Coordinates of N, CA and C in Angstrom, one line a residue:
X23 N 0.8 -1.2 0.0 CA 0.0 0.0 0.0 C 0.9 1.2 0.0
X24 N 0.7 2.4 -0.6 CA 1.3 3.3 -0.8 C 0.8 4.4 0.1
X25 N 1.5 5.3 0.4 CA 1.8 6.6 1.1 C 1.7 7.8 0.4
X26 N 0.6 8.2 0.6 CA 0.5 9.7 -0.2 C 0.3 10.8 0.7
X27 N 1.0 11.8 0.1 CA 1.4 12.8 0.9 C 0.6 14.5 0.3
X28 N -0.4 14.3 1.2 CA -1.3 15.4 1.1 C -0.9 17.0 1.5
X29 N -0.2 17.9 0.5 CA 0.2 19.1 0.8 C -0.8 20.1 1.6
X30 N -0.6 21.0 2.5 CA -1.7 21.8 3.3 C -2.3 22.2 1.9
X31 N -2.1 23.2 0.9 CA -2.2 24.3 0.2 C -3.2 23.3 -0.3
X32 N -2.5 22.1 -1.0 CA -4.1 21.5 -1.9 C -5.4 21.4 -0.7
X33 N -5.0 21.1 0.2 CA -6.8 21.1 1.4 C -7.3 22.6 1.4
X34 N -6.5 23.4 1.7 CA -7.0 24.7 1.8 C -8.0 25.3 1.0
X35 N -7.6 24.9 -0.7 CA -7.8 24.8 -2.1 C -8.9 24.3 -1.7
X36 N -8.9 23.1 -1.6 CA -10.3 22.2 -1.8 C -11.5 23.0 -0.5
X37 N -11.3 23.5 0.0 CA -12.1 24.1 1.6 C -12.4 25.3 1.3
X38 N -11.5 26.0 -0.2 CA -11.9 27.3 -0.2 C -13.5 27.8 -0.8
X39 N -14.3 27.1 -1.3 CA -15.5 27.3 -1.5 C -16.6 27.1 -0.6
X40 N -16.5 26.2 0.4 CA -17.2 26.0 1.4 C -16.9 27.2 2.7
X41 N -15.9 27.7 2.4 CA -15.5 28.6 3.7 C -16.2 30.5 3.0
X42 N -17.0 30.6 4.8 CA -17.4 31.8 4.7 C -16.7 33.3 4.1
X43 N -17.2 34.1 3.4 CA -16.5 35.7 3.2 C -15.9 36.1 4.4
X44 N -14.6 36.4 4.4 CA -14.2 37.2 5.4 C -13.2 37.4 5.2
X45 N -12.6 39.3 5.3 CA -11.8 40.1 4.9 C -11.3 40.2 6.6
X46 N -9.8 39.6 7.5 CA -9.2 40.1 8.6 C -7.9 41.0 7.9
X47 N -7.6 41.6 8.7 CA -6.6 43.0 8.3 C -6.3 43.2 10.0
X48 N -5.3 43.8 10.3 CA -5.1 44.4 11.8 C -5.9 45.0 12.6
X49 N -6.8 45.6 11.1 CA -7.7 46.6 11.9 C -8.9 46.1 11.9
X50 N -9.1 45.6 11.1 CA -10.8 45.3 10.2 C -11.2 43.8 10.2
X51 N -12.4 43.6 10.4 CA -13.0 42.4 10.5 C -14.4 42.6 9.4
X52 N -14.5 42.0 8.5 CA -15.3 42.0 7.7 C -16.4 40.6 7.1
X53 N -17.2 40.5 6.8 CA -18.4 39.1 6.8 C -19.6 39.2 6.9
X54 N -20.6 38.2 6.7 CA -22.0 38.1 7.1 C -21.5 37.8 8.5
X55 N -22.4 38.5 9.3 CA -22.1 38.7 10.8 C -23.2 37.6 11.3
X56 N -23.2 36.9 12.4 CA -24.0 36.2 12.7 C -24.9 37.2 14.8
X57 N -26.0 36.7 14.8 CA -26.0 37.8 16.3 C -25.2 37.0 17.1
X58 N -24.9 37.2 18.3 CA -25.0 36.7 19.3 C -25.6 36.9 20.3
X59 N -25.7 38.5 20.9 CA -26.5 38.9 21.7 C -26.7 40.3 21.1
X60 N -27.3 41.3 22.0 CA -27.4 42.8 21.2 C -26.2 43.4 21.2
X61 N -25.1 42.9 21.7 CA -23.9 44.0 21.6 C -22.9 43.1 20.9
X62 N -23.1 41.9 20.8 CA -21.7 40.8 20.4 C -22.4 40.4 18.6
X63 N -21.5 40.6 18.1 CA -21.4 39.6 16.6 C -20.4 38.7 16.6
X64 N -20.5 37.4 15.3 CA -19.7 36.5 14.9 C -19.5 36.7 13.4
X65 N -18.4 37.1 13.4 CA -18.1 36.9 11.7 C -17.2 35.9 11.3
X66 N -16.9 34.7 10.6 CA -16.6 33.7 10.6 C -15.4 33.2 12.0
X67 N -16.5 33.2 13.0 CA -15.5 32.3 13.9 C -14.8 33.6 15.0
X68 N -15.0 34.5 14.3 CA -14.3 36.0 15.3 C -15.6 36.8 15.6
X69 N -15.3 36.8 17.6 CA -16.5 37.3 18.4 C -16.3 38.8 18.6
X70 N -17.2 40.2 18.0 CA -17.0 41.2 18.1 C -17.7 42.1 18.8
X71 N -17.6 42.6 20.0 CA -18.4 43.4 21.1 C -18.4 44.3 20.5
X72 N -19.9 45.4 20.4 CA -19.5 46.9 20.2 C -18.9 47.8 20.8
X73 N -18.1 48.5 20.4 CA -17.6 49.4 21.5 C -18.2 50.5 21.9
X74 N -17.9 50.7 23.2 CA -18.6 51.8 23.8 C -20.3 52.1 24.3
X75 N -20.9 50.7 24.0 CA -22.3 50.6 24.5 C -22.2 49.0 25.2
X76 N -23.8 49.0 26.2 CA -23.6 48.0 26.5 C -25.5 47.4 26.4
X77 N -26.0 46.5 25.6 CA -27.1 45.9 25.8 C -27.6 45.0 26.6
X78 N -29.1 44.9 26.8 CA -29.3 44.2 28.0 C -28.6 42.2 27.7
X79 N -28.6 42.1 28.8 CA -28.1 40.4 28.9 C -29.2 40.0 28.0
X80 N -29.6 38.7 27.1 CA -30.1 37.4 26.6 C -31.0 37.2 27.3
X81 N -30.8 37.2 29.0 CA -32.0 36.7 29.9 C -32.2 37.8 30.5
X82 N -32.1 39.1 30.2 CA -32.8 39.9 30.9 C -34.1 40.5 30.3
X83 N -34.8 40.7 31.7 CA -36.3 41.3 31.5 C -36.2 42.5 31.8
X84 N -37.1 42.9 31.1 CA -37.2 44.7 31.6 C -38.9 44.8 31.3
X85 N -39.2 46.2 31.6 CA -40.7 46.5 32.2 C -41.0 47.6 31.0
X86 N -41.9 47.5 29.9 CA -42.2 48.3 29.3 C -43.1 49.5 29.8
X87 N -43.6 50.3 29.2 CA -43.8 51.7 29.3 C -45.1 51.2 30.3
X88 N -45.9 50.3 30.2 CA -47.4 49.9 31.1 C -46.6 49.4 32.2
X89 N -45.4 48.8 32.1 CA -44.9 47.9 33.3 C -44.9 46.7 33.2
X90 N -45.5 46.3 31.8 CA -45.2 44.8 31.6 C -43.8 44.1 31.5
X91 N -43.9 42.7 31.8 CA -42.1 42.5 31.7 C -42.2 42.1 30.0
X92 N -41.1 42.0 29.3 CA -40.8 41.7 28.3 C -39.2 41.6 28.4
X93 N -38.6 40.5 27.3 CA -37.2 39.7 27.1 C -36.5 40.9 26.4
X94 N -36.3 42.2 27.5 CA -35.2 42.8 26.3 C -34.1 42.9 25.6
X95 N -33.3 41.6 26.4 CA -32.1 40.8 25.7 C -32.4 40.7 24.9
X96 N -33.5 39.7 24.1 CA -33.9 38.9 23.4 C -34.1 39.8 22.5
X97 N -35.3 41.3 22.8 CA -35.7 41.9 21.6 C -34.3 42.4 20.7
X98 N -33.5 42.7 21.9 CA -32.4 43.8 21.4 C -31.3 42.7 20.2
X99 N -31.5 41.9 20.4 CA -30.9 40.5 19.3 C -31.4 41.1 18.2
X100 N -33.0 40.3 18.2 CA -33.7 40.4 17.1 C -33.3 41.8 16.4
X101 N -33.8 42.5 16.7 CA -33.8 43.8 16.0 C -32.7 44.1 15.5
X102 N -31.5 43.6 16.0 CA -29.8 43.2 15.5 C -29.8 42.8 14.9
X103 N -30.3 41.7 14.5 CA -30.7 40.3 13.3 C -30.8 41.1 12.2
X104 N -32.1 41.3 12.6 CA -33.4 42.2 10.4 C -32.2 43.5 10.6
X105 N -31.7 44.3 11.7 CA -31.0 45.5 10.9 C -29.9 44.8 10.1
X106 N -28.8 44.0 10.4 CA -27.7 43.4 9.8 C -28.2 43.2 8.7
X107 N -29.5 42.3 8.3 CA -30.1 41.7 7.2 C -30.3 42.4 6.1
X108 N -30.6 43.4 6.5 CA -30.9 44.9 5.5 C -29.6 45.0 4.6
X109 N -28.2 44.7 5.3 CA -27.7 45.3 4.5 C -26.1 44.7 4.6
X110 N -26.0 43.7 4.0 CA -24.7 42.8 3.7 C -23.7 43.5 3.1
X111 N -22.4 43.3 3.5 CA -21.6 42.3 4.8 C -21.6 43.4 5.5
X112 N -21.1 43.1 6.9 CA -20.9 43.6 8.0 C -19.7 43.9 8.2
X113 N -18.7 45.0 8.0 CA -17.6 46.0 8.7 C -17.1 46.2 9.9
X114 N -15.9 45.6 10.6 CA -15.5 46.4 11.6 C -14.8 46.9 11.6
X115 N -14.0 47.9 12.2 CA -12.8 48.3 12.5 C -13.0 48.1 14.1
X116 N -11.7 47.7 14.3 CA -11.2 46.6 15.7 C -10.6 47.6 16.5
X117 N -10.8 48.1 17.6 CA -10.0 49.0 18.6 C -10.0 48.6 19.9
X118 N -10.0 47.0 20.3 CA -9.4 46.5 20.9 C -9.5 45.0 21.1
X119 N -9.1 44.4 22.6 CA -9.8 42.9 22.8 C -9.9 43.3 24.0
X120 N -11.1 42.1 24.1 CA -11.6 42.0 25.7 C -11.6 40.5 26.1
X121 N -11.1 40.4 26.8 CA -11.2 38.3 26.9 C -10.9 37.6 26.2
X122 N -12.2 37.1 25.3 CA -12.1 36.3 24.1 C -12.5 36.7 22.9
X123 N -12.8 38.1 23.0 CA -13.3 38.7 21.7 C -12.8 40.1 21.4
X124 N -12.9 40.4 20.3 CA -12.5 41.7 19.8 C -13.6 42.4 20.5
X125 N -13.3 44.3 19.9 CA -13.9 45.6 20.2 C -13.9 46.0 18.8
X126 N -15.1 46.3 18.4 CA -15.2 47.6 17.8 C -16.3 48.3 17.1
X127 N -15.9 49.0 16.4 CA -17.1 49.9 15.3 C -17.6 49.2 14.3
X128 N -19.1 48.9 14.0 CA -19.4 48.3 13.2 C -20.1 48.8 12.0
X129 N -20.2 48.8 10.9 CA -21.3 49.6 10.0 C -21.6 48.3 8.9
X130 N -22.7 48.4 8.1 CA -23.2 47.8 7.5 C -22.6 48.2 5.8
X131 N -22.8 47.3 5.1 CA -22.5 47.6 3.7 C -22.9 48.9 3.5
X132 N -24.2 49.1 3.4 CA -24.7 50.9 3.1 C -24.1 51.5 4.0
X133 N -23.2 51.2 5.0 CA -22.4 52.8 6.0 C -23.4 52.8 7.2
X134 N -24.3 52.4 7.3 CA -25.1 52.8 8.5 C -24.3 52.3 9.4
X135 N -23.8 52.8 10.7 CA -23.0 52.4 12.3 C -24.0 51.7 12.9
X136 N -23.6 50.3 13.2 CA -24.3 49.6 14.0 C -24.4 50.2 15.0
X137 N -23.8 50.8 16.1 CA -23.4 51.0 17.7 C -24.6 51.9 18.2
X138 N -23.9 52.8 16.7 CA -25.1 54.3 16.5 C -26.2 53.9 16.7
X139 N -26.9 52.7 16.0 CA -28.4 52.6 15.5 C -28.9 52.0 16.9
X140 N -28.0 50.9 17.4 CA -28.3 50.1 18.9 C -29.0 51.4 20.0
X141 N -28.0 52.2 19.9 CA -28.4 53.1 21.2 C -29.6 54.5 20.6
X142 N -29.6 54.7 19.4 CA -31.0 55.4 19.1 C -32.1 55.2 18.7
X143 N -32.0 53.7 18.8 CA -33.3 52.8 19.0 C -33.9 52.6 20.4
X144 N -32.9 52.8 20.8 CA -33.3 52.3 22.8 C -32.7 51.0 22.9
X145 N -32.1 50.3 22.1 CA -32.1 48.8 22.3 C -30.8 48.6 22.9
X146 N -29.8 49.5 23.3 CA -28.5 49.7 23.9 C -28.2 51.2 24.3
X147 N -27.4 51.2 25.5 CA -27.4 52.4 25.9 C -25.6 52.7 26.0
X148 N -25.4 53.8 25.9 CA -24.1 54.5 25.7 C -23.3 53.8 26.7
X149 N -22.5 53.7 26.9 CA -21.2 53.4 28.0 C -19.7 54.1 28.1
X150 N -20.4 55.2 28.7 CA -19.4 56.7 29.0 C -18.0 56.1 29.3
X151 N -18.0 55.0 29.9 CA -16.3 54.5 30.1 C -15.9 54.5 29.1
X152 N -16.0 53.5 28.0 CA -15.9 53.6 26.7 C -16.1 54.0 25.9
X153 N -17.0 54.7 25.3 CA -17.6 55.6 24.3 C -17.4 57.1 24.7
X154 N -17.0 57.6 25.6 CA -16.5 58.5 25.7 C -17.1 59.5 24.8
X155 N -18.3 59.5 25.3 CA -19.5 60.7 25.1 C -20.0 60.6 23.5
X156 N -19.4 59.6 22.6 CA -19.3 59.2 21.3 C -21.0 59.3 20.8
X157 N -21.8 58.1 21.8 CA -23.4 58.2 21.7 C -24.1 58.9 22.5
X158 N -23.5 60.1 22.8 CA -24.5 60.6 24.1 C -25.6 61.5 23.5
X159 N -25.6 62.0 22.1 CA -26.7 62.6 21.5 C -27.7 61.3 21.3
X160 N -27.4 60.2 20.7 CA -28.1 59.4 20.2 C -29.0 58.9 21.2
X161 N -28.4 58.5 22.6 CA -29.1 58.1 23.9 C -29.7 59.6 24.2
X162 N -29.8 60.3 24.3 CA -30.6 61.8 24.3 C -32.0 61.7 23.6
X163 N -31.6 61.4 22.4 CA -32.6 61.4 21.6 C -33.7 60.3 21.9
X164 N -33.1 59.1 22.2 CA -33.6 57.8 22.8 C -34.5 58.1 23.8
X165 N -33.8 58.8 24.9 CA -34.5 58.7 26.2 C -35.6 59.5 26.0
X166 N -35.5 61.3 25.0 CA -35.9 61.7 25.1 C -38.0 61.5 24.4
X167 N -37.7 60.2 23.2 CA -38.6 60.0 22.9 C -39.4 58.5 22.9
X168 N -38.6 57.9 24.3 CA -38.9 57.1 24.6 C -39.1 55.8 23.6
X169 N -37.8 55.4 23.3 CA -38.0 54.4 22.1 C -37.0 53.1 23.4
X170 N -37.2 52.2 23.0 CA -37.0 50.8 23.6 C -36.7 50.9 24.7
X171 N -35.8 50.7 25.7 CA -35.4 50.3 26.9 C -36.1 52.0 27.5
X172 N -35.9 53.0 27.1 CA -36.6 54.2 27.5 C -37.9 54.1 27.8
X173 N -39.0 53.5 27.7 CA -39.9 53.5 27.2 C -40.5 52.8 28.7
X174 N -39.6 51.9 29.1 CA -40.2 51.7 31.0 C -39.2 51.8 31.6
X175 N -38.9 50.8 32.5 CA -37.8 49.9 33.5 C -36.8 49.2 33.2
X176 N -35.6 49.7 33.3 CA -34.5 48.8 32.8 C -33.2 48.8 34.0
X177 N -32.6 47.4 34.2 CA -31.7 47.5 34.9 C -30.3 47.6 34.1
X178 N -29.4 48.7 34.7 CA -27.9 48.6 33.5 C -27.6 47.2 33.0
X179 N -27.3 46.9 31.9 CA -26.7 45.3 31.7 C -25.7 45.1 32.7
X180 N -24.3 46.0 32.6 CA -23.1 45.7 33.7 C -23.8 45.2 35.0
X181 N -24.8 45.6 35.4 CA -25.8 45.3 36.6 C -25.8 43.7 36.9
X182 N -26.8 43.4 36.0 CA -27.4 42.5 35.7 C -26.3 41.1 35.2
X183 N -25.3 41.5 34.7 CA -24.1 41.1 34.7 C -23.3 40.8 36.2
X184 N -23.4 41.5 37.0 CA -23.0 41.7 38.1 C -21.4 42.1 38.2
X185 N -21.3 43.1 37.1 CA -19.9 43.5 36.8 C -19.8 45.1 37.2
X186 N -18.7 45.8 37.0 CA -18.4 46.9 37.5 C -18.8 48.0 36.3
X187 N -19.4 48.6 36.8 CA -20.2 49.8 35.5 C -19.3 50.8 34.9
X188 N -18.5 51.4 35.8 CA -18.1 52.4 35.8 C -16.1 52.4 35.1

């Protein structure tokens, strides 16, 4: 029986059709983004937090404008989901790491800033430690007209996390 000797480059070759879009660079992470939660994406295999905001946890509840509870982890996904959907691939530029995942700014094929749209929807709120006053008009406008988390009762995610806010 014979011995054949399978070079990397030919497997790569053969894998390269089946493997997702994705442009990495030092700075940039680029792909169809997958959610994870309202503030985290996956772009092939690379986990990317937004920077400078923070959304509610996956299992957190919050109290809409009557006082009802509703999953605003959950909504703040979704609505992550259909915006992404709108508008393929998904952009970052990387401005740092945290744990196991990258930081950064995200925008959509058309330019729209993910981070932006999170926190003037109400569906994430600014994070002055990091964003450094970046979304503070956007959360203005948010609170001021009562769009998602604005709209009742909400505990900070860092909270609810049981992590340090500030």
């Amino acid at each position: 029986m014979s011995r054949r000797t399978i070079r990397p480059w030919v497997f790569l070759i053969a894998l390269a059709p089946a493997m997702p879009a994705l442009a990495v660079s030092a700075d940039k992470i680029a792909g169809r983004a997958s959610v994870i939660d309202g503030d985290t994406i996956e772009i092939a295999g690379e986990r990317i937090r937004f920077d400078g905001i923070d959304a509610p946890e996956s299992r957190q509840t919050c109290a809409d404008g009557k006082g009802a509870p509703y999953r605003c982890g959950r909504a703040a996904a979704e609505a992550l989901d259909a915006f992404l959907a709108r508008s393929r691939p998904t952009t970052c530029v990387i401005t740092g790491k945290s744990w196991d995942r990258w930081v950064g700014i995200c925008q959509r094929a058309d330019g729209r800033d993910v981070n932006r749209f999170l926190v003037l929807q109400g569906l994430a709120i600014a994070w002055p430690k990091y964003s450094k006053g970046r979304y503070a008009r956007e959360q203005q406008d948010a609170e001021r007209a009562r769009r998602g988390l604005w709209s009742g009762r909400f505990e900070r995610p860092c909270l609810v996390r049981r992590a340090a806010c500030d």
